[in-house]
C-alpha atoms as a printed R data frame, in Angstrom:
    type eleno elety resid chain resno       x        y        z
1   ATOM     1    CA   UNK     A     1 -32.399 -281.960 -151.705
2   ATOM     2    CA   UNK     A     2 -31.824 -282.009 -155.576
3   ATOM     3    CA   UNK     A     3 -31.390 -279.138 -157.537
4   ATOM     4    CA   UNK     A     4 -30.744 -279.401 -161.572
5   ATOM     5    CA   UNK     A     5 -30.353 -276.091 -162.614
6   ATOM     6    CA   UNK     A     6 -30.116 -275.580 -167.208
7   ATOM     7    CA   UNK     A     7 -28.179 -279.332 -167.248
8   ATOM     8    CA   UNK     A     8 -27.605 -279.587 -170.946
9   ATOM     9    CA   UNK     A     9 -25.158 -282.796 -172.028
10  ATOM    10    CA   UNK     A    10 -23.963 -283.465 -175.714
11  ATOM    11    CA   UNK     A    11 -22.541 -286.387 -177.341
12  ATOM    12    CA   UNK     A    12 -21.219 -285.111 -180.338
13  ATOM    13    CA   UNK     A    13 -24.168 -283.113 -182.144
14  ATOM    14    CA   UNK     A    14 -26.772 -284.826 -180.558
15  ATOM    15    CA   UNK     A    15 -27.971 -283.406 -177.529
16  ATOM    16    CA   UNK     A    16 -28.787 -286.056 -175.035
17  ATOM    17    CA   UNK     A    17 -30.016 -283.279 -172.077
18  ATOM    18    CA   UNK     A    18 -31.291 -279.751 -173.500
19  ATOM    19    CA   UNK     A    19 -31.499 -277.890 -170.444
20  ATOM    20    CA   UNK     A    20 -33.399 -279.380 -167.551
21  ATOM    21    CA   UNK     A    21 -34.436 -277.628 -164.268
22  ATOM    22    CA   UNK     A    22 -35.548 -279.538 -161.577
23  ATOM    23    CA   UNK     A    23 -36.005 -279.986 -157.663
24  ATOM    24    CA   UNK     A    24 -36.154 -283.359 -156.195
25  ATOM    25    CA   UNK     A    25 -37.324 -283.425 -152.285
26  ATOM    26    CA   UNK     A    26 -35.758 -285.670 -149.614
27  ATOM    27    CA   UNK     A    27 -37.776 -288.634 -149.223
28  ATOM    28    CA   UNK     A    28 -39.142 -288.358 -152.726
29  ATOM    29    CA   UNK     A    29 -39.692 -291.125 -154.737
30  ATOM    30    CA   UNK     A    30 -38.937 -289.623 -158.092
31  ATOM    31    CA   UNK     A    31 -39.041 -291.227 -161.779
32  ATOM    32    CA   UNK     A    32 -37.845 -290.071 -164.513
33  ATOM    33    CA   UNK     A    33 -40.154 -291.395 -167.518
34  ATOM    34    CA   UNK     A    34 -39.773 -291.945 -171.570
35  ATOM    35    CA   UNK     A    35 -38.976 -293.530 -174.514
36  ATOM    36    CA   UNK     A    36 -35.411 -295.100 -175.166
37  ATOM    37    CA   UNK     A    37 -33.054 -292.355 -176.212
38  ATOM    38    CA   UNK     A    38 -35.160 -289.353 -174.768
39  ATOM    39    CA   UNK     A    39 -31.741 -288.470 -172.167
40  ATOM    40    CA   UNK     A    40 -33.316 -290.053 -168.857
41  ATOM    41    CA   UNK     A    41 -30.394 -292.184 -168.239
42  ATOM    42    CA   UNK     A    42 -27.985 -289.098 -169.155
43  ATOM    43    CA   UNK     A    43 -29.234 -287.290 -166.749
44  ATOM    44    CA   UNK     A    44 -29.447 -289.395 -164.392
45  ATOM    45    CA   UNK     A    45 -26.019 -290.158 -164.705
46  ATOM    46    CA   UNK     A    46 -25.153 -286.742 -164.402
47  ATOM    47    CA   UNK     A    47 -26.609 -286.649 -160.969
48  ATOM    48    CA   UNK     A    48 -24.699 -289.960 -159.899
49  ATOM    49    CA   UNK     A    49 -21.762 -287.987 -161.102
50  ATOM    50    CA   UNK     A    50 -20.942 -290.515 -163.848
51  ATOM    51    CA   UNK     A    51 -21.190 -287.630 -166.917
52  ATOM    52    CA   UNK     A    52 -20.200 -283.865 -166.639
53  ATOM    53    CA   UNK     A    53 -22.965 -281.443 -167.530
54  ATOM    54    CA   UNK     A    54 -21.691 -279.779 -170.726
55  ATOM    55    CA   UNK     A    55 -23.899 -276.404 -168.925
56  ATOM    56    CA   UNK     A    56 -25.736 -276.387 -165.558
57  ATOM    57    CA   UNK     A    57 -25.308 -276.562 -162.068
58  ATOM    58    CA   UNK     A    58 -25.763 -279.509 -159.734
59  ATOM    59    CA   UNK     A    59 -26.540 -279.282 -156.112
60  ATOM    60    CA   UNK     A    60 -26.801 -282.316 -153.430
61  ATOM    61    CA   UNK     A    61 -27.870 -280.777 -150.041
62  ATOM    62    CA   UNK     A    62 -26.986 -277.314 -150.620
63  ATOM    63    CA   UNK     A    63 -23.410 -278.336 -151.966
64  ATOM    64    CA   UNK     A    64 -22.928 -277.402 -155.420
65  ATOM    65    CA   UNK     A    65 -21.765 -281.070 -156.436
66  ATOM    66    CA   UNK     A    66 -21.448 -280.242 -160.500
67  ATOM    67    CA   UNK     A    67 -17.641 -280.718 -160.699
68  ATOM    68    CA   UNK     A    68 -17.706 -283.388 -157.963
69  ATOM    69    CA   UNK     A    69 -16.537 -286.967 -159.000
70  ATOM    70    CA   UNK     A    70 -18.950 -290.325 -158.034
71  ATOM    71    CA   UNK     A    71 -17.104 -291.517 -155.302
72  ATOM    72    CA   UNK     A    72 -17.100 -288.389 -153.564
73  ATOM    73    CA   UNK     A    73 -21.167 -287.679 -153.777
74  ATOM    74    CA   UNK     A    74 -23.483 -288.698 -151.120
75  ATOM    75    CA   UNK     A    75 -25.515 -290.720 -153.973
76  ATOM    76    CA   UNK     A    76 -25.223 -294.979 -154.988
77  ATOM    77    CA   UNK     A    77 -26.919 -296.266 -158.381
78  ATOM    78    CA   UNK     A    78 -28.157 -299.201 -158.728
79  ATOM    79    CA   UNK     A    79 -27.346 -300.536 -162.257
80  ATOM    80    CA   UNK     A    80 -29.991 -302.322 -165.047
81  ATOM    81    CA   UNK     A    81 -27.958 -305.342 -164.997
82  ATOM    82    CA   UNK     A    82 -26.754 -305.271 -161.205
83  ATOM    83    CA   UNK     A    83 -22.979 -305.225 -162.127
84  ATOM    84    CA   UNK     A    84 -22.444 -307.616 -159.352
85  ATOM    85    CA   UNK     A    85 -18.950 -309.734 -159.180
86  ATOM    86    CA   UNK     A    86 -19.447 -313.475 -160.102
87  ATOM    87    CA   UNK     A    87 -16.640 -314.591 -158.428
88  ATOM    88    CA   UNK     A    88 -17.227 -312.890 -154.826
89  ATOM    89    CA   UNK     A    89 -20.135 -314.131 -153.069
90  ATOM    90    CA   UNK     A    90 -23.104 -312.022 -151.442
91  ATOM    91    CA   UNK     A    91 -21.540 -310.077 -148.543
92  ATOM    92    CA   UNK     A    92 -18.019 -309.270 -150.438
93  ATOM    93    CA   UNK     A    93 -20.546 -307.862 -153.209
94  ATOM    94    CA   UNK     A    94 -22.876 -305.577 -150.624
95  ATOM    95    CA   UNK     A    95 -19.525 -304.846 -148.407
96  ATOM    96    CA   UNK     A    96 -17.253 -303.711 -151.871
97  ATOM    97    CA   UNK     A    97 -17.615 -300.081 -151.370
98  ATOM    98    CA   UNK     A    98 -17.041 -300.570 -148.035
99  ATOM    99    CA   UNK     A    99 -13.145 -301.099 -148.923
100 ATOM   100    CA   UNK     A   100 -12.558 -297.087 -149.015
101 ATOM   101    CA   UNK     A   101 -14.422 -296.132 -145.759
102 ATOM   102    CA   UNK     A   102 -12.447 -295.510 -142.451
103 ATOM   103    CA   UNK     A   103 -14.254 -299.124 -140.810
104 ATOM   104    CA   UNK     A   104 -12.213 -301.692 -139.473
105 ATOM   105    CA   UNK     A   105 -13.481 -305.499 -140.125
106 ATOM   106    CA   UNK     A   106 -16.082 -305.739 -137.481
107 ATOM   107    CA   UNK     A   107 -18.095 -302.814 -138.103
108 ATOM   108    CA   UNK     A   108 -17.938 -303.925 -142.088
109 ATOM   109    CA   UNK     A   109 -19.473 -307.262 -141.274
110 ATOM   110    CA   UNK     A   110 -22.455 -305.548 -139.155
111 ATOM   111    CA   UNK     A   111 -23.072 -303.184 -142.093
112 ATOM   112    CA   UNK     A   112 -23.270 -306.143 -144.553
113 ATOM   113    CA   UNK     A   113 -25.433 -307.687 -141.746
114 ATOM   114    CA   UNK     A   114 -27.834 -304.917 -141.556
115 ATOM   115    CA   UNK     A   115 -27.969 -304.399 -145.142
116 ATOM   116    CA   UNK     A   116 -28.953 -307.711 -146.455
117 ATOM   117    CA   UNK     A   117 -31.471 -307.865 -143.416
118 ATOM   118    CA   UNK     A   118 -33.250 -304.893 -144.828
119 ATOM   119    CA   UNK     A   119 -33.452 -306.058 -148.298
120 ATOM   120    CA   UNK     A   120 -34.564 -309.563 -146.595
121 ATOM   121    CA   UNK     A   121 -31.641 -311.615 -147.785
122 ATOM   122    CA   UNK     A   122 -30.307 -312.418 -144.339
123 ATOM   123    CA   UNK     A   123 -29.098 -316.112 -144.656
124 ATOM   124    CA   UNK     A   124 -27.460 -315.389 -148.689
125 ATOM   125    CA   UNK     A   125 -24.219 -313.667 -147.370
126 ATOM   126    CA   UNK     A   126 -22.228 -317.199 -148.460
127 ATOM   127    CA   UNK     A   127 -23.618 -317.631 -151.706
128 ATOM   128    CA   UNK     A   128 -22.254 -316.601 -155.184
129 ATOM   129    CA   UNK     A   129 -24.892 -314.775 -158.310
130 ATOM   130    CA   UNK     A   130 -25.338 -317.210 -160.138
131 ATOM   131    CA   UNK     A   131 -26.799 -319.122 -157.269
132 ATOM   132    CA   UNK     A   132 -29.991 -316.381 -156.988
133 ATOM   133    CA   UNK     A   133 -32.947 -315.843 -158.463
134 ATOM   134    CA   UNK     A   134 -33.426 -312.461 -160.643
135 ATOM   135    CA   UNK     A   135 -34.894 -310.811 -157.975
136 ATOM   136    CA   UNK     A   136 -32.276 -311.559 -155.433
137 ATOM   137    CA   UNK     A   137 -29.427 -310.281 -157.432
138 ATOM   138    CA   UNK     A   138 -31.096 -306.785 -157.810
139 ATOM   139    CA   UNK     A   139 -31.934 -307.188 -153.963
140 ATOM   140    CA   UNK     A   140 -28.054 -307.737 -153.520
141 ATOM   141    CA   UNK     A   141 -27.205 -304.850 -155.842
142 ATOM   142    CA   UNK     A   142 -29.363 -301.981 -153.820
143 ATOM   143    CA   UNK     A   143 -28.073 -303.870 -150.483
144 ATOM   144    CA   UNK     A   144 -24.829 -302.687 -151.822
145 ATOM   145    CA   UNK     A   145 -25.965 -299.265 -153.205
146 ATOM   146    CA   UNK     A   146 -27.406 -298.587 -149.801
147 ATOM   147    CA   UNK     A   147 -24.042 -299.854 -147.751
148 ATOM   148    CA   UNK     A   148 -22.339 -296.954 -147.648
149 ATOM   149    CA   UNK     A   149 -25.744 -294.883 -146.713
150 ATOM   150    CA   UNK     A   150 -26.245 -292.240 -149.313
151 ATOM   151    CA   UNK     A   151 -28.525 -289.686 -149.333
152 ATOM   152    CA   UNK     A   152 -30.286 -290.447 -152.297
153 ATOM   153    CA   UNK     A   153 -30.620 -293.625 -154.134
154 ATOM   154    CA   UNK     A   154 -30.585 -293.514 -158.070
155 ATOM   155    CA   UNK     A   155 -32.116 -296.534 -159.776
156 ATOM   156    CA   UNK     A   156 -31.649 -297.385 -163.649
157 ATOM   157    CA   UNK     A   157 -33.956 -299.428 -165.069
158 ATOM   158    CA   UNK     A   158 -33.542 -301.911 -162.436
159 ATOM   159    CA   UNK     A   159 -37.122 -304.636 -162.485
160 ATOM   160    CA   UNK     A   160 -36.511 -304.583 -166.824
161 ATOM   161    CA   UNK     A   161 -34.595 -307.797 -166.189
162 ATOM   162    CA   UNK     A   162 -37.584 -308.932 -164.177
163 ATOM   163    CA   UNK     A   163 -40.800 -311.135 -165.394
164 ATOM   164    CA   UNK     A   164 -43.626 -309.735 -164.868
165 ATOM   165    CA   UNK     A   165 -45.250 -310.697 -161.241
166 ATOM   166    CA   UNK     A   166 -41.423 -310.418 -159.941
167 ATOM   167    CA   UNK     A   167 -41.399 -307.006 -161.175
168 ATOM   168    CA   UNK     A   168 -44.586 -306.425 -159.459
169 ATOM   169    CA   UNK     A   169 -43.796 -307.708 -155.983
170 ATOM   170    CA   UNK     A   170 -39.836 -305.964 -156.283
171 ATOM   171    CA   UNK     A   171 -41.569 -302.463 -157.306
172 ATOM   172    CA   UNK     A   172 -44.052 -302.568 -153.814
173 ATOM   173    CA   UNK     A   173 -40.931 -304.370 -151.804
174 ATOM   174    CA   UNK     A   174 -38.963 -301.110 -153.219
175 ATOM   175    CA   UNK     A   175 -41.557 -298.570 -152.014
176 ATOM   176    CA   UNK     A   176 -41.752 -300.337 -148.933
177 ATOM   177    CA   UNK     A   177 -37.443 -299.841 -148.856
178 ATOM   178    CA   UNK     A   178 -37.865 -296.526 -149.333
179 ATOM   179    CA   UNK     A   179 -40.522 -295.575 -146.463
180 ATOM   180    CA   UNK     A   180 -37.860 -297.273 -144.025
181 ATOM   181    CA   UNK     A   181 -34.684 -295.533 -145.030
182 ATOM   182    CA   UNK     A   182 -36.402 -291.873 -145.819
183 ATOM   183    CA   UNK     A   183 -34.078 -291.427 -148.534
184 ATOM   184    CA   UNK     A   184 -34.717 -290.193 -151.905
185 ATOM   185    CA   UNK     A   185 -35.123 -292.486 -154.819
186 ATOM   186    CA   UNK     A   186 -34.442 -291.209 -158.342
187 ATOM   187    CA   UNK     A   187 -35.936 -293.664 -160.771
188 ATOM   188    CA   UNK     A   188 -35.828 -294.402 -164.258
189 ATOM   189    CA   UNK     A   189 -37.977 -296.017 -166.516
190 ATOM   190    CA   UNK     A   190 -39.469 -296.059 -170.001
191 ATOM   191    CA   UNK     A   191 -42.539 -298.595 -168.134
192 ATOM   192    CA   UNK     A   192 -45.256 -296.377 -167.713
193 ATOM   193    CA   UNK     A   193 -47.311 -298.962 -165.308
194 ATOM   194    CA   UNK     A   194 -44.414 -298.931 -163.190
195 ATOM   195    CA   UNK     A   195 -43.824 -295.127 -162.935
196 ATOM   196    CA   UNK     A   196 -47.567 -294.902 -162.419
197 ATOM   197    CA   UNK     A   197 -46.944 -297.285 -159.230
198 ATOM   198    CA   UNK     A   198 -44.013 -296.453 -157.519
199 ATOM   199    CA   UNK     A   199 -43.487 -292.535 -157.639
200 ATOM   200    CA   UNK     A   200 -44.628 -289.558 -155.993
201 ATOM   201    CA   UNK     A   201 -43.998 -287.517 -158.965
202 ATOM   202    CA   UNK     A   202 -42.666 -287.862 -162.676
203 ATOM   203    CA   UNK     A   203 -41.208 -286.437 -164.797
204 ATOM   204    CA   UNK     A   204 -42.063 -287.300 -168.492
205 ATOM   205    CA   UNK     A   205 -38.930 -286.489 -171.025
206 ATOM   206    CA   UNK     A   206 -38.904 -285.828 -174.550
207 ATOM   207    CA   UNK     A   207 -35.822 -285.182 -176.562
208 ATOM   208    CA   UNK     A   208 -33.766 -284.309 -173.799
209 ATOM   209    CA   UNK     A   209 -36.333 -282.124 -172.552
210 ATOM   210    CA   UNK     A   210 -39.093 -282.360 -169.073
211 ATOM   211    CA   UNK     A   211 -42.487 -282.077 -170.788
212 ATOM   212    CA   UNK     A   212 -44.231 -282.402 -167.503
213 ATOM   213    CA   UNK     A   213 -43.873 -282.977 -163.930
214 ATOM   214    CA   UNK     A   214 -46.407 -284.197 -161.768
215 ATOM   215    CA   UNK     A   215 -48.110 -287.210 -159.127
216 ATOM   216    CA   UNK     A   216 -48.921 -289.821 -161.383
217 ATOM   217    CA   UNK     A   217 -52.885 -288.987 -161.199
218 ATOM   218    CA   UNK     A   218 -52.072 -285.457 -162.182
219 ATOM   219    CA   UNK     A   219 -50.109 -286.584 -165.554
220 ATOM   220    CA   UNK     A   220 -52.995 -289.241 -166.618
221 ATOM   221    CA   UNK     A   221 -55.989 -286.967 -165.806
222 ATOM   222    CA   UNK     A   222 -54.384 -283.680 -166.911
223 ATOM   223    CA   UNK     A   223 -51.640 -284.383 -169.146
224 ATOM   224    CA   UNK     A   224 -49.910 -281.060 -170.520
225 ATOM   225    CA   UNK     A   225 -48.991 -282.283 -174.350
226 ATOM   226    CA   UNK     A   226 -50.099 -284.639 -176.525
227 ATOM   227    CA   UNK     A   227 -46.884 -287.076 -176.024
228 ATOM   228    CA   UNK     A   228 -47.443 -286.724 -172.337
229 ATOM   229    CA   UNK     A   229 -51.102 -288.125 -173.267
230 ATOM   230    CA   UNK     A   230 -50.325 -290.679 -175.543
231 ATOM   231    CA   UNK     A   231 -47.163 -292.196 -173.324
232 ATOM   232    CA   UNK     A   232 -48.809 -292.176 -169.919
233 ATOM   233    CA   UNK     A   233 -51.817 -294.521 -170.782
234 ATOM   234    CA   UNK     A   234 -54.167 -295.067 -173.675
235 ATOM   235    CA   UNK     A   235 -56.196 -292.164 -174.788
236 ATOM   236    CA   UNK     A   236 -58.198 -291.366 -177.900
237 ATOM   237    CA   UNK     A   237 -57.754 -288.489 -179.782
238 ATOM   238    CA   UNK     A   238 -60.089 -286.467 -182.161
239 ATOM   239    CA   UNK     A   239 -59.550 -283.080 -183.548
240 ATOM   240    CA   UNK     A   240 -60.033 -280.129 -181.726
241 ATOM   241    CA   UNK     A   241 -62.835 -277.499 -181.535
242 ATOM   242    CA   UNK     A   242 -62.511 -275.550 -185.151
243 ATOM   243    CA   UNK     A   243 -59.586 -278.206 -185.950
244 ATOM   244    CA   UNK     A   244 -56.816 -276.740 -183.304
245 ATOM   245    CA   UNK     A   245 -55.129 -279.008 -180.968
246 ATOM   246    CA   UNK     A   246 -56.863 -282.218 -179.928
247 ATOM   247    CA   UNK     A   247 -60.327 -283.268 -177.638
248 ATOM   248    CA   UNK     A   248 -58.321 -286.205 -176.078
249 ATOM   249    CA   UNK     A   249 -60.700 -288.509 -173.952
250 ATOM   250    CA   UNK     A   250 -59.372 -291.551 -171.756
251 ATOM   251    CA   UNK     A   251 -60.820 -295.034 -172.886
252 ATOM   252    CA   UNK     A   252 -62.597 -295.782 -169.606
253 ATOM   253    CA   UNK     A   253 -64.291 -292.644 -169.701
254 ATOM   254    CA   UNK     A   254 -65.868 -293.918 -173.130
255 ATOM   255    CA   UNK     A   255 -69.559 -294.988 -173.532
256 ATOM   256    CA   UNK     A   256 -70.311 -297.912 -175.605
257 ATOM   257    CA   UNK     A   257 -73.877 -298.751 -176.928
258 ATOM   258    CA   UNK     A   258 -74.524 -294.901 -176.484
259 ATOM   259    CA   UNK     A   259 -74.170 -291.711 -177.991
260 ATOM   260    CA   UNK     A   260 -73.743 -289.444 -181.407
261 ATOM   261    CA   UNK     A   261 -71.528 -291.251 -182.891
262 ATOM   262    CA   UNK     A   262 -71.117 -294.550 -184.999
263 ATOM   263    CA   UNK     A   263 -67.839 -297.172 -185.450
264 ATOM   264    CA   UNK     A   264 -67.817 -300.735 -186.159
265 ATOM   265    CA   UNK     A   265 -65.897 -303.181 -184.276
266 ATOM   266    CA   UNK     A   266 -62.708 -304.106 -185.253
267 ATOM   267    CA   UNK     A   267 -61.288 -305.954 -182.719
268 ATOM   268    CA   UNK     A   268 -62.285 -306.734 -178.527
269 ATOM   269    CA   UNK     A   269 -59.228 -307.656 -176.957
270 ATOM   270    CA   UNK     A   270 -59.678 -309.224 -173.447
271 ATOM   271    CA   UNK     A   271 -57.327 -308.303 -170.432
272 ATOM   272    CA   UNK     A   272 -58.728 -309.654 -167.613
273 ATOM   273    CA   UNK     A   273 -60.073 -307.032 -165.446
274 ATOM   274    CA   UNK     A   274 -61.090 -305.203 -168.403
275 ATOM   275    CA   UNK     A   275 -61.314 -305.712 -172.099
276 ATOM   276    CA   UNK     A   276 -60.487 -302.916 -174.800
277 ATOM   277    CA   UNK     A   277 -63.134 -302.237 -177.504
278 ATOM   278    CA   UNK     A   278 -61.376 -301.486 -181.025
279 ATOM   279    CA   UNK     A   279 -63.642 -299.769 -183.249
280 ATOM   280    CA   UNK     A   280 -63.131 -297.839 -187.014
281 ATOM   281    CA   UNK     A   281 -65.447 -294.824 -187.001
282 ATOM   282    CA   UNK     A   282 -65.578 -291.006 -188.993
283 ATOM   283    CA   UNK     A   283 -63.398 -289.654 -185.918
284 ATOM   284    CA   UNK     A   284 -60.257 -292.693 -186.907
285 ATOM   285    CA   UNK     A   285 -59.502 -295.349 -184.955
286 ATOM   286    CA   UNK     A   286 -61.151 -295.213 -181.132
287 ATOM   287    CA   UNK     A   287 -60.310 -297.566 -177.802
288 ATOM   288    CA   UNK     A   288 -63.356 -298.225 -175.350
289 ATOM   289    CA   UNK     A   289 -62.173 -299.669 -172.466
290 ATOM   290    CA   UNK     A   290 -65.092 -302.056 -170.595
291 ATOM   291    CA   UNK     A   291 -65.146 -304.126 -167.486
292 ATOM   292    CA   UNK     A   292 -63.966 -307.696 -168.228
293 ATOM   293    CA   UNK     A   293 -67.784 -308.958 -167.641
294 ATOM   294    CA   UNK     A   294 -69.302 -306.915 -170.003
295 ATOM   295    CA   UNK     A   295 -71.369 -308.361 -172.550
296 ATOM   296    CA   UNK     A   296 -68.820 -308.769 -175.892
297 ATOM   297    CA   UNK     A   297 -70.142 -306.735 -179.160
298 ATOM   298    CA   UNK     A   298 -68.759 -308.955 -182.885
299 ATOM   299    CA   UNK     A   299 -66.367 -307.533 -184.610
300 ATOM   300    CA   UNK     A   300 -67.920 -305.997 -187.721
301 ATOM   301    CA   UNK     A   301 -70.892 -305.145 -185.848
302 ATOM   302    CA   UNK     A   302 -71.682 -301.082 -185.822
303 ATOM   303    CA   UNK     A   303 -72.286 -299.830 -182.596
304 ATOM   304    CA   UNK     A   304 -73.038 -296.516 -180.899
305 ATOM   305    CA   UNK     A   305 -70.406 -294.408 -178.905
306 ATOM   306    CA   UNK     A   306 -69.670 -291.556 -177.160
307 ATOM   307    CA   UNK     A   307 -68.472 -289.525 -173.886
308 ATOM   308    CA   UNK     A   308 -69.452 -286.898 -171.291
309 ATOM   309    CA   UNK     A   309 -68.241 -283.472 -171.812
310 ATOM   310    CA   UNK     A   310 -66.978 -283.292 -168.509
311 ATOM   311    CA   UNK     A   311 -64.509 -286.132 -168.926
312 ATOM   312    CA   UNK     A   312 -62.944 -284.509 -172.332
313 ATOM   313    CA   UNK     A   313 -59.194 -282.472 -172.291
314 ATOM   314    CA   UNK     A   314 -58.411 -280.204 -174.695
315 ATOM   315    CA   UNK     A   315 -54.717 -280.259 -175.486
316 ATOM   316    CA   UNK     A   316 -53.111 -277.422 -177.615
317 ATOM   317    CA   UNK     A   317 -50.612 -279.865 -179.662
């Protein structure tokens, strides 16, 4: 469906996309994952057609789409902050990109219909932005990214606006969205949670650069690199078998109370569902990560740990 093939983009000296090759699938919910400034949002904007690849192909269906300006690619984006018109209500925001299409009036007005229907805002059409709720107003925005039906759907950092339980409910009401239509998503975040929860794959960038693609179990269980490790979860790290590369071991897969190994307790912080175990030992600083029940060690207190050998990854840098 997707094809990147060496996409390299500079602004000035600094270069924002150092040759990425990729395949996205139809239907695939895709996410493009990392820290501010690592070129996720470049590239994605050179597949919505917004930037020019300074080297590297594009291809959309086949079509070699490189060279091809926004309007004319079968692809909408759905902006961070929505970019919606404050002084045109609800349907003259989802029907805008309607404007250019060969429909007359009627046939406008049923798309609008059908659209706000299957984001669930049927009933909204008359009312203005400011008159919604966060969550509506990125509802309105994909309603109009999805008007003029593209083939794949590329989402910018669009629940960051969002508090926290809204973000939760709009991330499962998007992979709900996306089952209907078949589509492919194309989704950027630097939230790791909601990468984890949404995609069918990721792709974890670094410096303009795809350190690792895979379905979210495969990058938390078997991440390639140690900044693939340390940005897709918590994990502790401990030097390596004769001091190369790490032994990097997940914090749930910690025992506590158990093991060769001593630390005292700096800190239990309490989440809920579980509660992370701080402790100081001779391997630096480690993360044990307990059910929220568990009985609650004092800080200061030393206390045994350890792990299985089966549960440990050895990572080469």
């Amino acid at each position: 469906m997707i094809r990147l093939e060496g996409i390299a983009k500079h602004y000035g000296t600094v270069a924002a996309v150092a040759g990425v090759d990729l395949e996205i699938a139809a239907g695939e919910i895709f996410c493009l994952l990392g820290p501010s400034g690592c070129g996720k949002t470049s590239l994605l904007r050179c597949i919505g057609g917004f930037e020019r690849p300074d080297v590297g192909r594009i291809w959309l269906d086949g079509i070699d789409v490189t060279a091809m300006p926004a309007w004319d690619r079968p692809v909408n984006t759905v902006f961070q902050n929505y970019a919606l018109f404050p002084h045109l209500d609800v349907a003259a925001n989802v029907g805008f990109g309607l404007e250019t299409l060969p429909m007359d009036k009627r046939a406008r007005a049923k798309r609008i219909d059908e659209m706000l229907d299957l984001v669930r805002l049927g009933g909204f059409a008359a009312r203005k932005p400011a008159e919604l709720s966060g969550g509506q107003r990125q509802r309105v925005a994909i309603a109009r990214a999805l008007a003029r039906l593209p083939k794949v759907l590329l989402l910018d950092e669009p629940l960051s606006a969002l508090d926290a339980k809204l973000r939760e409910e709009t991330r499962l009401e998007l992979v709900e969205l996306q089952a209907r239509l078949g589509i492919a998503f194309v989704f950027v975040t630097h939230d790791q949670d909601e990468a984890m929860a949404i995609s069918d794959r990721i792709g974890v960038m670094e410096s303009g650069r795809i350190m690792q693609i895979a379905a979210p179990s495969e990058l938390y269980e078997r991440p390639a690199t140690r900044f693939v490790a340390e940005f897709v979860g918590r994990i502790n790290l401990f030097a390596g078998p004769g001091g190369r590369g790490f032994t990097a071991v997940r914090p749930e897969r910690m025992v506590l109370g158990h093991g060769p190994h001593l630390g005292r307790v700096r800190e239990c912080a309490y989440l809920g569902e579980r509660r992370l175990v701080f402790l100081d030992s001779a391997l630096g600083r480690v993360i044990v990560s307990q059910p929220g029940q568990a009985p609650v060690p004092d800080n200061g207190v030393e206390i045994a740990f350890g792990w299985p050998p089966e549960v440990e990854r050895y990572l080469p840098q």
